[in-house]
Short mmCIF file of C-alpha atoms in Angstrom, two decimals:
data_model
loop_
_atom_site.label_atom_id
_atom_site.label_comp_id
_atom_site.label_asym_id
_atom_site.label_seq_id
_atom_site.Cartn_x
_atom_site.Cartn_y
_atom_site.Cartn_z
CA MET A 1 37.45 15.35 -12.35
CA MET A 2 38.93 12.27 -13.85
CA LYS A 3 36.78 9.36 -14.83
CA ASN A 4 39.52 6.93 -15.86
CA GLY A 5 42.81 8.76 -14.97
CA SER A 6 45.24 11.64 -15.11
CA ILE A 7 48.07 11.19 -17.41
CA ALA A 8 51.05 13.59 -18.52
CA GLY A 9 53.95 12.48 -20.74
CA GLY A 10 56.45 13.84 -23.26
CA GLU A 11 54.47 13.46 -26.43
CA LYS A 12 50.65 13.17 -27.35
CA THR A 13 50.81 9.57 -28.81
CA THR A 14 52.55 8.46 -25.65
CA VAL A 15 49.77 9.96 -23.47
CA GLN A 16 47.08 8.42 -25.75
CA SER A 17 48.56 5.03 -25.40
CA ALA A 18 48.30 5.15 -21.64
CA ALA A 19 44.66 6.33 -21.95
CA GLU A 20 43.78 3.37 -24.22
CA ILE A 21 45.22 1.02 -21.61
CA LEU A 22 43.32 2.61 -18.81
CA GLU A 23 40.11 2.34 -20.89
CA ASN A 24 40.78 -1.40 -21.42
CA GLY A 25 40.76 -1.77 -17.66
CA GLY A 26 44.48 -1.29 -16.85
CA ASN A 27 45.74 0.28 -13.86
CA ALA A 28 48.27 3.09 -13.57
CA PHE A 29 51.19 0.60 -13.77
CA ASP A 30 49.95 -1.09 -16.85
CA ALA A 31 49.52 2.35 -18.48
CA ALA A 32 52.91 3.73 -17.35
CA VAL A 33 54.57 0.55 -18.77
CA GLY A 34 52.69 0.75 -22.05
CA ALA A 35 53.35 4.49 -22.38
CA VAL A 36 57.08 4.06 -21.94
CA PHE A 37 57.33 1.36 -24.59
CA THR A 38 55.29 3.56 -26.84
CA SER A 39 57.64 6.61 -26.11
CA MET A 40 60.43 4.41 -27.53
CA ILE A 41 58.91 5.14 -30.85
CA THR A 42 57.39 8.63 -30.29
CA GLU A 43 60.37 9.94 -28.29
CA CYS A 44 63.09 7.67 -29.69
CA ASN A 45 65.84 10.16 -29.40
CA LEU A 46 65.18 10.28 -25.53
CA THR A 47 64.48 6.80 -24.45
CA GLY A 48 64.68 3.18 -25.71
CA PRO A 49 65.05 -0.46 -24.73
CA GLY A 50 68.70 -0.09 -24.66
CA GLY A 51 68.58 2.54 -21.84
CA GLY A 52 67.64 2.63 -18.20
CA GLY A 53 65.19 4.25 -15.80
CA ALA A 54 63.29 4.21 -12.51
CA LEU A 55 59.74 3.86 -11.68
CA LEU A 56 58.16 5.17 -8.37
CA ALA A 57 55.00 3.16 -7.78
CA CYS A 58 52.33 4.05 -5.04
CA PRO A 59 49.81 1.26 -5.23
CA LEU A 60 46.53 1.83 -3.34
CA ASN A 61 46.69 0.87 0.26
CA GLU A 62 50.44 -0.29 -0.05
CA ASP A 63 53.61 1.28 0.83
CA PRO A 64 55.31 3.15 -2.19
CA VAL A 65 58.19 1.09 -3.93
CA LEU A 66 60.90 2.43 -6.26
CA PHE A 67 61.87 0.11 -9.14
CA ASP A 68 65.46 0.89 -10.04
CA PHE A 69 66.31 -0.30 -13.49
CA PHE A 70 68.97 2.25 -14.44
CA VAL A 71 72.07 0.96 -16.32
CA ASP A 72 75.00 -1.05 -14.68
CA THR A 73 78.69 -0.70 -15.39
CA PRO A 74 80.00 -3.85 -17.00
CA LEU A 75 82.99 -5.58 -15.57
CA PRO A 76 86.28 -3.55 -16.21
CA GLN A 77 88.48 -4.72 -18.95
CA PRO A 78 91.49 -2.26 -18.55
CA ASP A 79 93.62 -3.26 -21.40
CA LYS A 80 91.03 -3.62 -24.03
CA ALA A 81 90.93 -1.35 -27.05
CA LEU A 82 87.55 0.21 -27.21
CA ASP A 83 85.53 1.85 -29.88
CA PHE A 84 84.96 5.11 -27.80
CA PHE A 85 85.33 8.60 -29.33
CA SER A 86 83.96 12.13 -29.00
CA ILE A 87 81.58 13.66 -31.39
CA SER A 88 80.48 17.27 -31.76
CA ILE A 89 76.78 18.25 -31.83
CA ASP A 90 75.66 21.61 -33.11
CA PHE A 91 73.02 23.26 -30.83
CA GLY A 92 73.03 26.47 -32.89
CA PRO A 93 74.55 28.96 -30.50
CA SER A 94 76.84 26.45 -29.10
CA GLN A 95 78.48 23.18 -29.79
CA GLN A 96 78.83 20.24 -27.23
CA GLU A 97 80.98 17.03 -27.23
CA PHE A 98 79.64 13.66 -26.58
CA HIS A 99 81.15 10.32 -26.21
CA ILE A 100 79.82 7.52 -28.04
CA GLY A 101 80.78 4.15 -29.74
CA GLN A 102 80.68 0.49 -28.78
CA GLY A 103 82.68 1.31 -25.67
CA SER A 104 80.17 3.73 -24.37
CA VAL A 105 77.47 1.09 -23.84
CA ALA A 106 76.52 0.24 -20.27
CA VAL A 107 74.30 -2.82 -19.24
CA PRO A 108 70.68 -1.75 -20.31
CA GLY A 109 67.86 -1.94 -17.65
CA ASN A 110 64.64 -0.63 -19.35
CA ILE A 111 63.30 -3.99 -20.59
CA ALA A 112 64.04 -5.84 -17.24
CA GLY A 113 62.55 -2.96 -15.28
CA LEU A 114 59.30 -2.32 -17.31
CA LEU A 115 58.55 -5.97 -17.44
CA LYS A 116 59.21 -6.44 -13.70
CA VAL A 117 56.85 -3.66 -12.75
CA HIS A 118 54.10 -5.20 -15.02
CA GLU A 119 54.70 -8.58 -13.50
CA ARG A 120 54.50 -7.20 -9.84
CA LEU A 121 51.77 -4.60 -10.33
CA GLY A 122 50.07 -4.73 -13.52
CA SER A 123 46.47 -6.06 -14.03
CA LEU A 124 46.26 -6.73 -17.79
CA PRO A 125 48.00 -9.21 -20.09
CA LEU A 126 51.22 -8.09 -21.34
CA LYS A 127 49.91 -8.39 -24.87
CA THR A 128 47.33 -5.88 -24.16
CA VAL A 129 49.72 -3.46 -22.54
CA LEU A 130 52.14 -3.64 -25.47
CA ALA A 131 49.55 -3.43 -28.12
CA PRO A 132 49.48 0.41 -28.62
CA ALA A 133 53.30 0.42 -28.83
CA ILE A 134 53.35 -2.36 -31.42
CA GLU A 135 50.71 -0.58 -33.55
CA THR A 136 52.69 2.80 -33.27
CA ALA A 137 55.83 1.09 -34.32
CA ARG A 138 54.24 -0.51 -37.35
CA LYS A 139 52.13 2.37 -38.55
CA GLY A 140 54.72 5.15 -37.43
CA VAL A 141 54.36 8.41 -35.71
CA ILE A 142 54.33 11.98 -37.22
CA LEU A 143 57.41 13.69 -35.71
CA ASN A 144 56.69 16.75 -33.69
CA ASP A 145 58.83 19.92 -33.37
CA ALA A 146 60.76 18.63 -30.38
CA GLN A 147 61.45 15.37 -32.04
CA GLY A 148 62.31 16.74 -35.46
CA TYR A 149 64.73 19.12 -33.83
CA LEU A 150 66.51 16.32 -32.09
CA MET A 151 66.61 14.32 -35.38
CA LYS A 152 68.34 17.20 -37.01
CA ILE A 153 71.09 17.94 -34.27
CA LEU A 154 71.82 14.20 -33.64
CA VAL A 155 72.41 13.32 -37.31
CA PRO A 156 76.09 12.36 -36.60
CA ILE A 157 74.99 9.74 -34.02
CA LEU A 158 71.85 8.57 -35.59
CA THR A 159 73.47 7.81 -38.93
CA HIS A 160 76.95 6.61 -37.64
CA SER A 161 76.13 3.02 -38.62
CA LYS A 162 74.55 1.65 -41.77
CA SER A 163 71.68 0.34 -39.70
CA GLY A 164 71.06 3.79 -38.33
CA GLU A 165 71.14 5.28 -41.80
CA ALA A 166 68.58 2.75 -42.90
CA LEU A 167 66.30 3.41 -39.98
CA PHE A 168 66.54 7.32 -39.77
CA THR A 169 67.16 8.29 -43.36
CA PRO A 170 64.72 6.01 -45.19
CA ASN A 171 64.54 8.35 -48.14
CA GLY A 172 68.26 9.39 -48.18
CA ASN A 173 67.73 12.37 -45.73
CA ILE A 174 67.21 12.66 -42.10
CA LEU A 175 63.74 12.66 -40.83
CA HIS A 176 62.37 15.98 -40.05
CA VAL A 177 59.32 17.65 -38.47
CA GLY A 178 56.12 16.24 -40.29
CA ASP A 179 57.69 13.09 -41.43
CA ARG A 180 56.43 9.62 -40.29
CA PHE A 181 58.84 7.51 -38.29
CA LYS A 182 58.32 3.78 -38.41
CA ASN A 183 60.24 0.97 -36.68
CA PRO A 184 58.85 -2.47 -37.61
CA ALA A 185 61.80 -4.42 -36.18
CA PHE A 186 60.86 -2.85 -32.90
CA ALA A 187 57.31 -4.02 -33.21
CA ASP A 188 58.50 -7.62 -33.88
CA PHE A 189 61.02 -7.33 -30.85
CA LEU A 190 57.91 -6.49 -28.67
CA GLU A 191 56.00 -9.45 -29.86
CA GLU A 192 59.07 -11.65 -28.83
CA LEU A 193 58.82 -9.98 -25.39
CA ILE A 194 55.14 -11.05 -24.98
CA THR A 195 55.96 -14.70 -25.45
CA GLN A 196 59.50 -14.97 -23.99
CA GLY A 197 59.80 -12.16 -21.48
CA ALA A 198 63.04 -10.28 -20.44
CA ASP A 199 65.03 -13.52 -20.80
CA TYR A 200 64.88 -13.05 -24.57
CA PHE A 201 66.77 -9.87 -24.16
CA TYR A 202 69.17 -10.69 -21.47
CA LYS A 203 69.80 -14.46 -21.89
CA GLY A 204 68.41 -15.47 -25.29
CA LEU A 205 68.73 -14.66 -28.95
CA GLY A 206 68.32 -10.83 -28.04
CA ARG A 207 71.44 -11.07 -26.08
CA GLU A 208 73.35 -12.45 -29.07
CA TYR A 209 72.10 -9.54 -31.14
CA ILE A 210 73.23 -7.10 -28.57
CA LEU A 211 76.83 -8.77 -28.29
CA ASN A 212 77.10 -8.86 -32.08
CA THR A 213 76.33 -5.14 -32.30
CA VAL A 214 78.73 -4.18 -29.36
CA GLY A 215 81.55 -6.32 -30.79
CA GLU A 216 85.07 -6.82 -29.65
CA LYS A 217 85.49 -3.15 -29.11
CA GLY A 218 82.74 -2.89 -26.40
CA LEU A 219 82.60 -4.04 -22.74
CA LEU A 220 79.32 -5.89 -22.58
CA THR A 221 79.49 -9.54 -22.05
CA ALA A 222 77.00 -12.49 -21.92
CA ASP A 223 77.69 -12.51 -18.05
CA CYS A 224 77.02 -8.90 -17.34
CA LEU A 225 73.76 -9.10 -19.29
CA SER A 226 72.66 -12.30 -17.59
CA ASN A 227 73.46 -10.89 -14.19
CA TYR A 228 71.60 -7.61 -14.60
CA SER A 229 68.77 -7.35 -12.02
CA VAL A 230 66.12 -4.85 -11.07
CA VAL A 231 66.39 -3.57 -7.59
CA GLU A 232 63.13 -2.71 -5.59
CA ARG A 233 63.94 -0.07 -3.01
CA ASP A 234 62.32 1.81 -0.39
CA PRO A 235 61.88 5.37 -1.75
CA LEU A 236 63.50 8.38 -0.07
CA HIS A 237 60.82 9.77 2.20
CA SER A 238 60.64 13.24 3.56
CA HIS A 239 58.07 15.91 4.62
CA PHE A 240 57.62 19.27 2.98
CA ASN A 241 54.85 21.84 3.39
CA GLY A 242 52.84 19.28 5.52
CA LYS A 243 53.08 16.51 2.79
CA SER A 244 55.04 13.39 2.35
CA ILE A 245 57.39 13.38 -0.50
CA TYR A 246 58.77 10.14 -1.99
CA THR A 247 61.50 10.13 -4.55
CA ASN A 248 64.44 8.15 -5.91
CA PRO A 249 66.85 7.09 -3.09
CA ALA A 250 70.63 6.30 -3.43
CA PRO A 251 72.52 5.33 -5.46
CA SER A 252 70.40 7.87 -7.43
CA VAL A 253 71.81 11.34 -6.92
CA GLY A 254 68.83 13.49 -7.91
CA GLY A 255 66.25 12.57 -5.30
CA SER A 256 68.67 13.16 -2.51
CA LEU A 257 69.72 16.60 -3.82
CA ILE A 258 65.95 17.59 -4.32
CA THR A 259 65.23 16.45 -0.79
CA PHE A 260 68.11 18.23 0.67
CA THR A 261 67.17 21.58 -1.19
CA LEU A 262 63.61 21.50 -0.04
CA GLN A 263 64.62 20.56 3.46
CA LEU A 264 67.12 23.36 3.54
CA MET A 265 64.53 25.87 2.32
CA GLU A 266 61.70 24.74 4.55
CA ARG A 267 63.76 24.75 7.78
CA LEU A 268 64.88 28.36 7.00
CA ASN A 269 61.35 29.29 6.02
CA THR A 270 62.50 30.52 2.47
CA VAL A 271 60.13 28.69 0.29
CA SER A 272 58.79 31.74 -1.42
CA PRO A 273 59.67 31.74 -5.14
CA THR A 274 59.44 35.59 -5.13
CA LYS A 275 62.62 35.63 -3.24
CA LEU A 276 64.82 34.21 -5.89
CA ILE A 277 68.00 34.87 -4.06
CA ASN A 278 67.01 32.34 -1.52
CA LEU A 279 66.48 29.71 -4.22
CA ILE A 280 69.84 30.66 -5.83
CA HIS A 281 71.70 30.41 -2.68
CA ALA A 282 70.07 26.95 -1.98
CA MET A 283 71.24 25.71 -5.36
CA GLU A 284 74.79 26.99 -4.62
CA VAL A 285 74.77 25.02 -1.26
CA THR A 286 73.28 21.92 -2.76
CA ALA A 287 76.04 21.85 -5.46
CA LYS A 288 78.54 22.28 -2.78
CA VAL A 289 77.32 19.50 -0.64
CA ARG A 290 77.33 17.08 -3.48
CA GLN A 291 80.96 17.98 -4.36
CA ASP A 292 81.92 17.57 -0.72
CA VAL A 293 80.19 14.19 -0.08
CA CYS A 294 80.48 12.26 -3.48
CA ASN A 295 84.14 11.73 -3.39
CA ASP A 296 84.49 8.08 -4.17
CA PRO A 297 83.38 6.93 -7.61
CA ASN A 298 83.11 3.39 -6.46
CA ASP A 299 80.68 4.14 -3.55
CA ASN A 300 77.39 5.41 -5.06
CA TYR A 301 75.70 5.48 -1.78
CA LEU A 302 77.63 8.39 -0.10
CA ILE A 303 75.03 10.84 -1.51
CA SER A 304 72.69 9.49 1.25
CA GLN A 305 74.97 11.12 3.97
CA ILE A 306 73.91 14.54 2.92
CA LEU A 307 70.58 14.19 4.79
CA ASP A 308 72.19 12.97 8.05
CA GLU A 309 71.67 15.68 10.69
CA ASN A 310 75.31 15.79 11.54
CA ASN A 311 76.09 16.71 8.04
CA PHE A 312 73.02 18.76 7.39
CA GLU A 313 73.55 21.25 10.16
CA PRO A 314 76.83 22.80 8.94
CA TYR A 315 75.19 23.52 5.54
CA LEU A 316 72.39 25.30 7.31
CA LYS A 317 75.02 27.53 8.76
CA GLN A 318 76.75 28.03 5.51
CA TYR A 319 73.39 28.91 3.84
CA ASN A 320 72.77 31.61 6.56
CA SER A 321 76.40 32.97 6.33
CA PHE A 322 76.33 33.23 2.50
CA GLU A 323 80.03 32.25 2.69
CA LEU A 324 80.64 29.72 -0.12
CA GLU A 325 83.68 29.30 -2.33
CA ASN A 326 84.48 26.99 -5.18
CA ILE A 327 81.03 26.06 -6.34
CA PRO A 328 81.47 23.19 -8.77
CA GLU A 329 80.53 23.19 -12.51
CA ASP A 330 77.97 20.56 -13.42
CA PRO A 331 79.40 18.41 -16.41
CA PRO A 332 77.70 19.08 -19.70
CA SER A 333 74.90 16.91 -20.57
CA ARG A 334 71.90 17.48 -23.02
CA GLY A 335 69.48 15.58 -20.77
CA ALA A 336 68.06 12.99 -23.25
CA THR A 337 65.42 11.78 -20.71
CA THR A 338 61.66 11.58 -20.68
CA GLN A 339 58.90 11.26 -18.06
CA VAL A 340 55.48 9.72 -17.74
CA SER A 341 53.20 10.54 -14.73
CA ILE A 342 49.93 8.77 -14.00
CA ILE A 343 47.13 8.66 -11.32
CA ASP A 344 44.31 6.19 -12.15
CA LYS A 345 40.68 6.24 -10.88
CA ALA A 346 41.39 3.93 -8.07
CA GLY A 347 44.11 6.12 -6.72
CA ASN A 348 47.22 4.21 -7.87
CA ALA A 349 49.96 6.43 -8.97
CA ALA A 350 53.09 5.87 -11.06
CA SER A 351 56.09 8.12 -11.87
CA VAL A 352 58.48 6.74 -14.41
CA THR A 353 61.57 8.47 -15.91
CA THR A 354 63.71 6.74 -18.65
CA THR A 355 66.74 7.62 -20.89
CA ASN A 356 68.92 6.30 -23.65
CA GLY A 357 71.44 9.10 -23.33
CA GLU A 358 72.33 10.31 -26.76
CA GLY A 359 72.63 6.67 -28.04
CA CYS A 360 75.85 5.01 -28.76
CA GLY A 361 75.61 5.24 -32.64
CA TYR A 362 74.80 1.62 -33.27
CA ILE A 363 71.46 0.24 -34.12
CA ILE A 364 70.84 -3.54 -33.48
CA PRO A 365 69.05 -4.19 -36.75
CA GLU A 366 67.29 -7.20 -35.84
CA LEU A 367 65.47 -5.37 -32.90
CA GLY A 368 65.38 -1.67 -34.20
CA VAL A 369 67.12 -0.72 -30.87
CA MET A 370 69.98 1.76 -30.43
CA LEU A 371 72.03 0.99 -27.27
CA ASN A 372 72.79 3.78 -24.72
CA ASN A 373 76.10 5.69 -24.38
CA MET A 374 75.88 6.05 -20.53
CA LEU A 375 79.61 5.14 -20.12
CA GLY A 376 80.33 8.24 -22.15
CA GLU A 377 78.15 10.57 -20.12
CA GLU A 378 80.40 13.09 -18.19
CA ASP A 379 77.67 13.65 -15.58
CA LEU A 380 77.47 9.96 -14.92
CA ASN A 381 81.26 9.37 -14.78
CA GLN A 382 82.62 12.23 -12.85
CA SER A 383 85.89 10.56 -11.82
CA GLY A 384 86.65 9.83 -15.69
CA PHE A 385 85.51 7.27 -18.18
CA HIS A 386 85.80 3.54 -17.54
CA ASN A 387 87.14 3.97 -14.10
CA PHE A 388 84.71 1.42 -12.49
CA ILE A 389 85.95 -1.73 -10.64
CA ARG A 390 82.79 -3.88 -10.75
CA GLN A 391 79.43 -4.37 -11.99
CA GLN A 392 77.34 -1.71 -10.34
CA ARG A 393 74.61 0.81 -10.82
CA LEU A 394 75.70 4.14 -12.42
CA PRO A 395 74.26 7.00 -10.44
CA THR A 396 71.48 9.08 -11.91
CA MET A 397 69.81 12.46 -11.65
CA MET A 398 66.44 10.78 -12.45
CA SER A 399 63.99 11.78 -9.71
CA PRO A 400 60.47 10.34 -10.29
CA THR A 401 58.44 11.80 -7.44
CA ILE A 402 55.14 11.50 -5.72
CA ILE A 403 53.62 13.80 -3.27
CA VAL A 404 51.15 12.24 -0.85
CA GLY A 405 48.51 13.87 1.43
CA ASP A 406 45.94 12.46 3.75
CA ALA A 407 43.70 11.29 0.92
CA GLY A 408 46.56 9.70 -1.07
CA PRO A 409 48.74 10.76 -4.02
CA GLU A 410 48.20 14.44 -4.81
CA LEU A 411 50.99 15.10 -7.28
CA VAL A 412 52.83 12.66 -9.60
CA ILE A 413 55.90 14.50 -11.09
CA GLY A 414 59.22 14.03 -12.77
CA SER A 415 61.28 15.58 -15.43
CA GLY A 416 64.00 15.01 -18.21
CA GLY A 417 67.05 17.28 -18.33
CA SER A 418 69.88 15.55 -16.54
CA ASN A 419 71.39 17.94 -14.01
CA ARG A 420 68.50 20.49 -14.66
CA ILE A 421 66.04 17.68 -13.39
CA ARG A 422 66.48 18.75 -9.67
CA SER A 423 66.14 22.48 -10.45
CA ALA A 424 63.01 21.89 -12.54
CA ILE A 425 61.20 19.74 -10.11
CA ILE A 426 62.09 21.93 -7.14
CA GLN A 427 60.78 25.05 -8.89
CA VAL A 428 57.52 23.56 -10.03
CA ILE A 429 56.96 22.18 -6.44
CA LEU A 430 57.60 25.67 -5.04
CA ASN A 431 55.39 27.31 -7.45
CA LEU A 432 52.53 24.93 -6.36
CA THR A 433 53.32 25.57 -2.74
CA ASN A 434 52.81 29.25 -3.28
CA GLY A 435 49.36 28.86 -4.97
CA MET A 436 49.86 28.52 -8.67
CA ASN A 437 47.88 25.86 -10.53
CA LEU A 438 49.88 22.96 -12.14
CA ASP A 439 49.84 24.50 -15.58
CA ASN A 440 51.12 27.76 -14.56
CA ALA A 441 53.57 26.05 -12.24
CA ILE A 442 55.06 24.24 -15.11
CA ARG A 443 54.96 27.18 -17.67
CA ALA A 444 56.48 29.58 -15.23
CA PRO A 445 60.08 30.72 -16.18
CA ARG A 446 62.92 28.69 -14.54
CA MET A 447 66.38 29.22 -13.68
CA HIS A 448 69.28 26.77 -13.24
CA LEU A 449 72.64 27.31 -11.59
CA GLU A 450 75.67 25.63 -13.02
CA GLY A 451 78.81 26.59 -11.15
CA THR A 452 78.91 30.32 -11.28
CA THR A 453 76.63 30.68 -14.29
CA LEU A 454 72.89 31.31 -13.52
CA HIS A 455 70.87 30.41 -16.59
CA CYS A 456 67.55 32.19 -16.70
CA GLU A 457 64.40 31.96 -18.95
CA PRO A 458 62.63 35.28 -19.84
CA GLY A 459 60.61 36.48 -17.05
CA ILE A 460 63.07 35.80 -14.18
CA LYS A 461 63.89 38.98 -12.23
CA VAL A 462 67.39 38.41 -11.21
CA PRO A 463 68.25 39.89 -7.85
CA ASN A 464 71.07 42.57 -7.36
CA LYS A 465 74.42 40.72 -7.98
CA ASN A 466 75.79 42.17 -4.80
CA LYS A 467 73.41 39.89 -2.85
CA PHE A 468 75.21 36.77 -4.39
CA SER A 469 77.77 34.86 -2.40
CA ASN A 470 79.88 34.38 -5.62
CA SER A 471 80.61 36.31 -8.73
CA ILE A 472 77.73 34.79 -10.64
CA HIS A 473 77.53 35.24 -14.34
CA ILE A 474 73.94 35.67 -15.76
CA HIS A 475 73.20 33.82 -18.96
CA GLN A 476 69.84 35.32 -19.99
CA TRP A 477 67.97 32.98 -22.47
CA ASN A 478 65.77 34.54 -25.23
CA GLU A 479 62.99 32.05 -24.88
CA GLN A 480 61.89 29.09 -22.96
CA ASN A 481 64.02 26.07 -23.88
CA LEU A 482 64.20 22.33 -23.41
CA PHE A 483 67.49 22.99 -21.56
CA PHE A 484 65.46 23.86 -18.54
CA GLY A 485 63.95 20.37 -18.33
CA GLY A 486 60.67 18.74 -19.29
CA VAL A 487 58.28 18.39 -16.31
CA ASN A 488 55.47 16.20 -16.92
CA ALA A 489 53.03 15.98 -13.90
CA ALA A 490 49.59 14.91 -12.89
CA THR A 491 47.09 15.51 -10.10
CA ARG A 492 43.51 14.21 -9.82
CA HIS A 493 42.43 17.55 -11.38
CA GLU A 494 45.18 18.53 -13.80
CA ALA A 495 47.74 16.86 -16.15
CA VAL A 496 50.39 18.94 -17.75
CA GLY A 497 53.10 18.12 -20.24
CA ASP A 498 55.90 20.57 -20.43
CA PRO A 499 55.56 22.86 -23.54
CA ARG A 500 59.44 23.08 -23.58
CA ARG A 501 59.46 19.59 -24.80
CA ASP A 502 56.06 19.36 -26.69
CA GLY A 503 54.67 17.46 -23.77
CA ALA A 504 51.04 16.64 -23.41
CA GLY A 505 48.44 15.86 -20.53
CA ILE A 506 45.00 14.50 -20.46
CA ILE A 507 42.27 13.91 -17.87
CA TYR A 508 39.38 11.80 -18.89
#
């Protein structure tokens, strides 16, 4: 049983920073904010100040609240020549194209969001909350296997600019596993936030540094940075297996899709993970409903319609009939996302997911910050790049989730992995529902359906193909892989970081 808290995150130093904050008298929200800022050094290829995220807070004796601080589209500038181009990243068995450049940068939200959460729910001074991150940035962190691997494959992005070369190739070669990564400019930036707050980044000198880096071939403006705001939303609330589930609502896509799949399976009494054909078919139906409903790129709230009873009922019938055609392919995405899950001794719970995409390729030298490339992410821009008509939230698959029972929060969970987020979280929840402990539920092999390709980790016993509703191609992986997400989850008795991404957990 925990004394101070239960913490799971994407890297051990990230988790240790949260533990230090709890030991100093902070609550789950202080610890979550501090851990995310630390992860911007320890997991710098996954998240950063120039990206966006969402934090689901479940304060003791209060209603849960979702802090939406994902990125905004800037105002459109249709005739502008943009620095926007594709780049090939070598994943070994395959290559993948990403779009980066100054024209790929959306309005960042992480700084505004994290500081807003601390202001609203934190109990310690911001100086104390940011102290572990500042120390880590100055002293550096030893790169683990996952971060060393990402450094290697992302060389074309990390070293695209001179400032990127200076930060990531300090000795002439890209940093690798076992090297120490330092970012003193980022430490200085955090100290500015302590005294000046988010205005430094969105309205002050930090904004000038951002605009200088984005330049004339990007879309960010002083106005779109000044106009950015954190939105506090009522979480999407549903029931599953006798528990309340809270997750990320529209305009997020991921929370609604997770809720839809779980409701579909529970209402049809097919929640057993041993009957994989049921889960595979539920994945097919979920992909189809997203394609059917999300057909207006400038209305990001359409996804909420999938849970209306009048829309839900026809898909129940399709599930039962096993008659589906033209299951859409998910756009390619690496899933550069990370997650922190915390329950403190008082019973406060926080689930926070953040990302920087792959990064735009440009470092703000004065801040030690690479901006995001969200306007170049295919899965966020399904109608094509730069087709937005106003400043608005981009949709996201991020799904920070908390399951609540009669005694309060029982499971705090989330995952990295872009379009694999929903399948990873669903499978862990189903594993727990069917009696696994948290460690086994996260370590268990996973599968993910993309269009007609069923990706399977070793240990998945694929049903006979004649039971499928489509001609599904099986892609059998040779080992567990970060492709299948990075679920970091905490209960009052267990805290587990996904080994697929060198995650860590601690109860103390």
